[in-house]
JSON list of C-alpha atoms in Angstrom, two decimals:
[
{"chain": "A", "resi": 1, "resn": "UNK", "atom": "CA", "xyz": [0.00, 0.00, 0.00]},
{"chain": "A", "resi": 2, "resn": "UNK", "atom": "CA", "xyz": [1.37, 2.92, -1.24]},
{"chain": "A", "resi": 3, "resn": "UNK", "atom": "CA", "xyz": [1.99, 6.07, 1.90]},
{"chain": "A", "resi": 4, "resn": "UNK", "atom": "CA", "xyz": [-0.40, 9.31, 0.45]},
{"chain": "A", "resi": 5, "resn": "UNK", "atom": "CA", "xyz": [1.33, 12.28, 0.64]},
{"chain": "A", "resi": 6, "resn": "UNK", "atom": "CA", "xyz": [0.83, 15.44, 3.36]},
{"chain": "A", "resi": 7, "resn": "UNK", "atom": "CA", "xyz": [-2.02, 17.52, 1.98]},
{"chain": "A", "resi": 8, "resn": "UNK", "atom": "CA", "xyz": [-1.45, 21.01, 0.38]},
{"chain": "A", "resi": 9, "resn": "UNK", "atom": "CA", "xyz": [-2.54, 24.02, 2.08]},
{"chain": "A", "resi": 10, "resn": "UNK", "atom": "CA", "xyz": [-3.92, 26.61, -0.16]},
{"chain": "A", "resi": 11, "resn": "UNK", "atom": "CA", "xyz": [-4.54, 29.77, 2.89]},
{"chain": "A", "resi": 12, "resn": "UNK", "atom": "CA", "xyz": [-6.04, 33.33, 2.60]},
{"chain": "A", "resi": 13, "resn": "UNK", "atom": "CA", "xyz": [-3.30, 36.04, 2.65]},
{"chain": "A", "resi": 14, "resn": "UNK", "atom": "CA", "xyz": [-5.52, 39.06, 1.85]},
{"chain": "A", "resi": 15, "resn": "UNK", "atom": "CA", "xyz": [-8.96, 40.54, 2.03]},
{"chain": "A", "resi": 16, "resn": "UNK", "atom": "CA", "xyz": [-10.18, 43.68, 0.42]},
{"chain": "A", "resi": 17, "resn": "UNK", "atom": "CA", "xyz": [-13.63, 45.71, 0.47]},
{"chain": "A", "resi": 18, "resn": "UNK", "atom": "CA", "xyz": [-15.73, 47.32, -2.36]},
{"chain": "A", "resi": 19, "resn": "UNK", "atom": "CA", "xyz": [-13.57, 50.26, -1.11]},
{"chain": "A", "resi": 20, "resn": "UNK", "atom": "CA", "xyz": [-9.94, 51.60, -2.72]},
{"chain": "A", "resi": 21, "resn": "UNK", "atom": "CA", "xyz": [-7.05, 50.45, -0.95]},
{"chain": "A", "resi": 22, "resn": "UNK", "atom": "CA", "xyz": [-8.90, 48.79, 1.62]},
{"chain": "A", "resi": 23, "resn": "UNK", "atom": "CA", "xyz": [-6.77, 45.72, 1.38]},
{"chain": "A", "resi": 24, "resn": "UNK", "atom": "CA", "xyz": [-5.74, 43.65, 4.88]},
{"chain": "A", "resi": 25, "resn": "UNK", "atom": "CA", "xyz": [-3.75, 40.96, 5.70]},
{"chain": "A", "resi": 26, "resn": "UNK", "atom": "CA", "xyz": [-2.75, 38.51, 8.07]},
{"chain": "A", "resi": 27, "resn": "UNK", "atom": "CA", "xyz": [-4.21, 38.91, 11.51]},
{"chain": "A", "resi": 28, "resn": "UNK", "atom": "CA", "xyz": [-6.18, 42.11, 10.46]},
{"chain": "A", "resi": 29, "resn": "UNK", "atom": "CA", "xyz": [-7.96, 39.86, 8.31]},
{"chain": "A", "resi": 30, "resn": "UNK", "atom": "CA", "xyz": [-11.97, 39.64, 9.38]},
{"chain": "A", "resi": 31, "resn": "UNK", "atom": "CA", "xyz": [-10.89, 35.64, 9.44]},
{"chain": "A", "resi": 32, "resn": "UNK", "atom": "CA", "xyz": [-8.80, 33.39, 8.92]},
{"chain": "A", "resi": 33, "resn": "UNK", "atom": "CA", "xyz": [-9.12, 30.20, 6.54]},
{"chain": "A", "resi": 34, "resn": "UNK", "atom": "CA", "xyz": [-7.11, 27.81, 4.50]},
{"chain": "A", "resi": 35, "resn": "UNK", "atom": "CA", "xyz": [-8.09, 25.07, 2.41]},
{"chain": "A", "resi": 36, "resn": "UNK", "atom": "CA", "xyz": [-6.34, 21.32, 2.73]},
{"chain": "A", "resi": 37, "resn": "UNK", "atom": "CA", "xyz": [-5.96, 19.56, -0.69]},
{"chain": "A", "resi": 38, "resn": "UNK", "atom": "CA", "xyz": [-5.33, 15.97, -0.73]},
{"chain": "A", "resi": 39, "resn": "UNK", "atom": "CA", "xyz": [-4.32, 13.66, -3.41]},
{"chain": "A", "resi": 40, "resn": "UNK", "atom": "CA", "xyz": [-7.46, 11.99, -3.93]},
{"chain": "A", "resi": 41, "resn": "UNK", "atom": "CA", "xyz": [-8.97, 15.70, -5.23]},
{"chain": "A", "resi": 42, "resn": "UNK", "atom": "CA", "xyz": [-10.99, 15.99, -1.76]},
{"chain": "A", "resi": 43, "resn": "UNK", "atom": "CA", "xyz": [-10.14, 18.84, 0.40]},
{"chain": "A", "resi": 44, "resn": "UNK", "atom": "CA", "xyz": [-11.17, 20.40, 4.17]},
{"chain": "A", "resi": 45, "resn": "UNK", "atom": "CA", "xyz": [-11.78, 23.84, 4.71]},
{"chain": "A", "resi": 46, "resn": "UNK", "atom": "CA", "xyz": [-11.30, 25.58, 7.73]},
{"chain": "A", "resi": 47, "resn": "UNK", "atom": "CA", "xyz": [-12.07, 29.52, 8.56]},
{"chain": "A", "resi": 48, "resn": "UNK", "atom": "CA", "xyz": [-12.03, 30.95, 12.21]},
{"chain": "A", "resi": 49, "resn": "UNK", "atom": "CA", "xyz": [-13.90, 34.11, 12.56]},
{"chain": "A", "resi": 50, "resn": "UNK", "atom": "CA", "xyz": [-15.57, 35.97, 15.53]},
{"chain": "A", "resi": 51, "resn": "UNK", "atom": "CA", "xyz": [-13.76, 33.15, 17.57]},
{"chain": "A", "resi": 52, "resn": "UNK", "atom": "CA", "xyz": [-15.37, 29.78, 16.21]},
{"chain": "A", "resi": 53, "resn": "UNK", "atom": "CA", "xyz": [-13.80, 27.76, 13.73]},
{"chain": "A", "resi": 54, "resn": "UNK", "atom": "CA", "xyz": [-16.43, 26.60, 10.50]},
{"chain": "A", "resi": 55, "resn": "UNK", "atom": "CA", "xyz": [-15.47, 23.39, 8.73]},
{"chain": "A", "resi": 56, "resn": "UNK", "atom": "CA", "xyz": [-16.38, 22.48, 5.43]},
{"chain": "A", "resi": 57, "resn": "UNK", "atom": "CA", "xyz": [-15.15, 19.12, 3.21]},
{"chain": "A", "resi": 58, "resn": "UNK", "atom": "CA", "xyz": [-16.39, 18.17, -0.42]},
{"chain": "A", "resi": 59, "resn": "UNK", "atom": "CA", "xyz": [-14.09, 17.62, -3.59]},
{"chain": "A", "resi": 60, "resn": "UNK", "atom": "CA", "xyz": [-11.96, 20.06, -5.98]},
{"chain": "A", "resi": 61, "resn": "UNK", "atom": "CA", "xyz": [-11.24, 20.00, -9.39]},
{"chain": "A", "resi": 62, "resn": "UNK", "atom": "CA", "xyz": [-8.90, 21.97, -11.73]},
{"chain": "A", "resi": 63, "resn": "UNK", "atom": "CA", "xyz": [-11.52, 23.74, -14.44]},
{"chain": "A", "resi": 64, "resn": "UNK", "atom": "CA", "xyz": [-10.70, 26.11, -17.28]},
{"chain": "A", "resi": 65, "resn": "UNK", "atom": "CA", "xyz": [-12.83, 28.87, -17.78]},
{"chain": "A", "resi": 66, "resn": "UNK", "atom": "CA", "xyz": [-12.74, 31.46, -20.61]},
{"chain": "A", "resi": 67, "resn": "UNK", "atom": "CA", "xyz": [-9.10, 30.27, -21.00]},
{"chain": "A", "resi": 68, "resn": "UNK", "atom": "CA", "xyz": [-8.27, 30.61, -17.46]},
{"chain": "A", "resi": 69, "resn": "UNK", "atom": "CA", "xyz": [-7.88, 27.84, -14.97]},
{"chain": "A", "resi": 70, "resn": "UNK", "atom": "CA", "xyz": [-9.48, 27.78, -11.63]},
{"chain": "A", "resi": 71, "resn": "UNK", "atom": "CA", "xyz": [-10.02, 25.54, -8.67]},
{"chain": "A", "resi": 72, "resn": "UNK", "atom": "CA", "xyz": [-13.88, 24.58, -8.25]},
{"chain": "A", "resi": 73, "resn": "UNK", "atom": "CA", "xyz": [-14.83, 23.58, -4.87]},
{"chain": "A", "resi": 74, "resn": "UNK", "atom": "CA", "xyz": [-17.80, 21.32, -4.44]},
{"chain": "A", "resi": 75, "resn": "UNK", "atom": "CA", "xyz": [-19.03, 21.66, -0.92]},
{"chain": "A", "resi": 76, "resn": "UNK", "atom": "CA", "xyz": [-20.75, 18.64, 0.68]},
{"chain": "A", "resi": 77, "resn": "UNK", "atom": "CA", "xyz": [-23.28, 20.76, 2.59]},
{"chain": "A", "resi": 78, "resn": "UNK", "atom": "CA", "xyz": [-24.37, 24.30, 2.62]},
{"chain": "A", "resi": 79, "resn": "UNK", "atom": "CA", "xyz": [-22.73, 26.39, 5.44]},
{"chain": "A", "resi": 80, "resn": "UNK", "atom": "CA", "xyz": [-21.13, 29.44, 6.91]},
{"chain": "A", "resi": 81, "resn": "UNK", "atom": "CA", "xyz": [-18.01, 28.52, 5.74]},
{"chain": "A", "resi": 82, "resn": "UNK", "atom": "CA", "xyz": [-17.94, 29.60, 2.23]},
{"chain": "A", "resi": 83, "resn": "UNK", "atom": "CA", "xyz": [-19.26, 32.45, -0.21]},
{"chain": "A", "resi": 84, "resn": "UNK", "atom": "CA", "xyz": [-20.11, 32.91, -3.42]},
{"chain": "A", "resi": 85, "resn": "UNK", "atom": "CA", "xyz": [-22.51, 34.47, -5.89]},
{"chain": "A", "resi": 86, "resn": "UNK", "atom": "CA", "xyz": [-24.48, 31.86, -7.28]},
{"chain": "A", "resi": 87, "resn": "UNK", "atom": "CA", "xyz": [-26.40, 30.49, -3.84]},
{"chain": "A", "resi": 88, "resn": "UNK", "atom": "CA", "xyz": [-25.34, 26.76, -4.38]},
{"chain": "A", "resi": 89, "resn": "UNK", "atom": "CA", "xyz": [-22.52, 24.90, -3.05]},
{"chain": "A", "resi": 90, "resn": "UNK", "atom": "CA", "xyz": [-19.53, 25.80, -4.88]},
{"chain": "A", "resi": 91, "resn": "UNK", "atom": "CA", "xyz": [-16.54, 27.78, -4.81]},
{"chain": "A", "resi": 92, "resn": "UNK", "atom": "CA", "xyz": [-14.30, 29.15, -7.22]},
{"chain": "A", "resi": 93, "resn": "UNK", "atom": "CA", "xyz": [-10.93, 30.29, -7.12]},
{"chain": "A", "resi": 94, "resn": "UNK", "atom": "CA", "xyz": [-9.28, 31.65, -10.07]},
{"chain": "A", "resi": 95, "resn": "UNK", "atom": "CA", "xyz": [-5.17, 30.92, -10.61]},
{"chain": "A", "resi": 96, "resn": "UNK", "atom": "CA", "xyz": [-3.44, 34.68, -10.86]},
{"chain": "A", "resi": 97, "resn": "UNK", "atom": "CA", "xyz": [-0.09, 32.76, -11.22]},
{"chain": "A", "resi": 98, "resn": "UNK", "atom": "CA", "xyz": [1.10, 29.19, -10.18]},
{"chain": "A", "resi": 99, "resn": "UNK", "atom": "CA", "xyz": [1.41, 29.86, -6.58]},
{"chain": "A", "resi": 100, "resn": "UNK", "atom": "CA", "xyz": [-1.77, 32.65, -6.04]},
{"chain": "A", "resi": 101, "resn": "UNK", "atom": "CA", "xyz": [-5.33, 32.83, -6.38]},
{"chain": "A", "resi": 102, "resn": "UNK", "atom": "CA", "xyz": [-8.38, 34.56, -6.23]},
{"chain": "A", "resi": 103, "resn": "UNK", "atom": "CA", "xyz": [-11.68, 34.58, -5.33]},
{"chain": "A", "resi": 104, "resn": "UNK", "atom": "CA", "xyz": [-15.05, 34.50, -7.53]},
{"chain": "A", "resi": 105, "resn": "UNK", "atom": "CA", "xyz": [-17.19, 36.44, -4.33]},
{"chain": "A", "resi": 106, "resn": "UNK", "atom": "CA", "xyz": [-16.32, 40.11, -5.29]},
{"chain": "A", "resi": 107, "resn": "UNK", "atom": "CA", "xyz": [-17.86, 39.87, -8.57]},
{"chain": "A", "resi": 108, "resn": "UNK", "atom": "CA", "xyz": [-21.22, 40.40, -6.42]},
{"chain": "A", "resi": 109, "resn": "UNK", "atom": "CA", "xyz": [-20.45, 42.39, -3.08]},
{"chain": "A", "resi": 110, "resn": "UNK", "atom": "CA", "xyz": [-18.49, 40.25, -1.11]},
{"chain": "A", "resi": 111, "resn": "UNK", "atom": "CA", "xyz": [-14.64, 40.42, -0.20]},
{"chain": "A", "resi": 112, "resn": "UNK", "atom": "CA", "xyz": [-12.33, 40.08, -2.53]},
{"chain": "A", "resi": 113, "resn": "UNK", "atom": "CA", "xyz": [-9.98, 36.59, -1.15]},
{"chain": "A", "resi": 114, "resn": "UNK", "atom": "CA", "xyz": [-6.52, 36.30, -2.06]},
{"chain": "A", "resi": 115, "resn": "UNK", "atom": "CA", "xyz": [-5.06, 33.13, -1.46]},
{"chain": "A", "resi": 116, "resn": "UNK", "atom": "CA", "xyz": [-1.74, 31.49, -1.78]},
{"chain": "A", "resi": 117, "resn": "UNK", "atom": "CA", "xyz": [-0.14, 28.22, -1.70]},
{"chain": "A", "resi": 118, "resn": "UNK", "atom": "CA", "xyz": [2.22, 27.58, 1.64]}
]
């Protein structure tokens, strides 16, 4: 039986608001979260805000949309843990370079995410 290898942690670095230069980061952050992605394409997220700690789990797949590749996370449930514009149980991260990504939820009001592979 072949070992599986430690999961990869894809975590939030920055936040921003519908205002200019209204970026934070690190622990002025409204939360924190990272995402764990292991080898069989399922993954655990985990944010801690307004001190509790939200878990969600589902799968991920690598998607390319209008010639740019994403992440798509497909929640298993429905809960505080995630955001997005479409109501349903998935969440999409676009690829800004190998190692960074970004959030679909700004495109309708919410925060924009920045997140980055550690």
């Amino acid at each position: 039986m072949q070992a599986q290898s430690e999961p990869v942690k894809l975590e939030l670095v920055a936040m921003s608001g519908q205002m200019r230069n209204s970026q934070t980061t690190g622990d002025a952050m409204e939360w924190q979260e990272y995402f764990l992605l292991k080898n069989d394409m399922k993954f655990e997220k985990v944010q801690q805000r307004d001190g509790k700690e939200y878990r969600s789990t589902g799968t991920f797949e690598i998607v390319m949309i209008n010639s740019d590749k994403h992440l798509r996370f497909t929640h298993d449930t429905k809960n505080e843990a995630y955001g997005n514009c479409t109501g349903d149980n998935i969440e999409l991260l676009r690829y800004t370079s190998s190692n960074e990504l970004t959030g679909s939820w700004s495109a309708c009001d919410g925060p924009g995410l920045e997140y980055a592979f550690n």
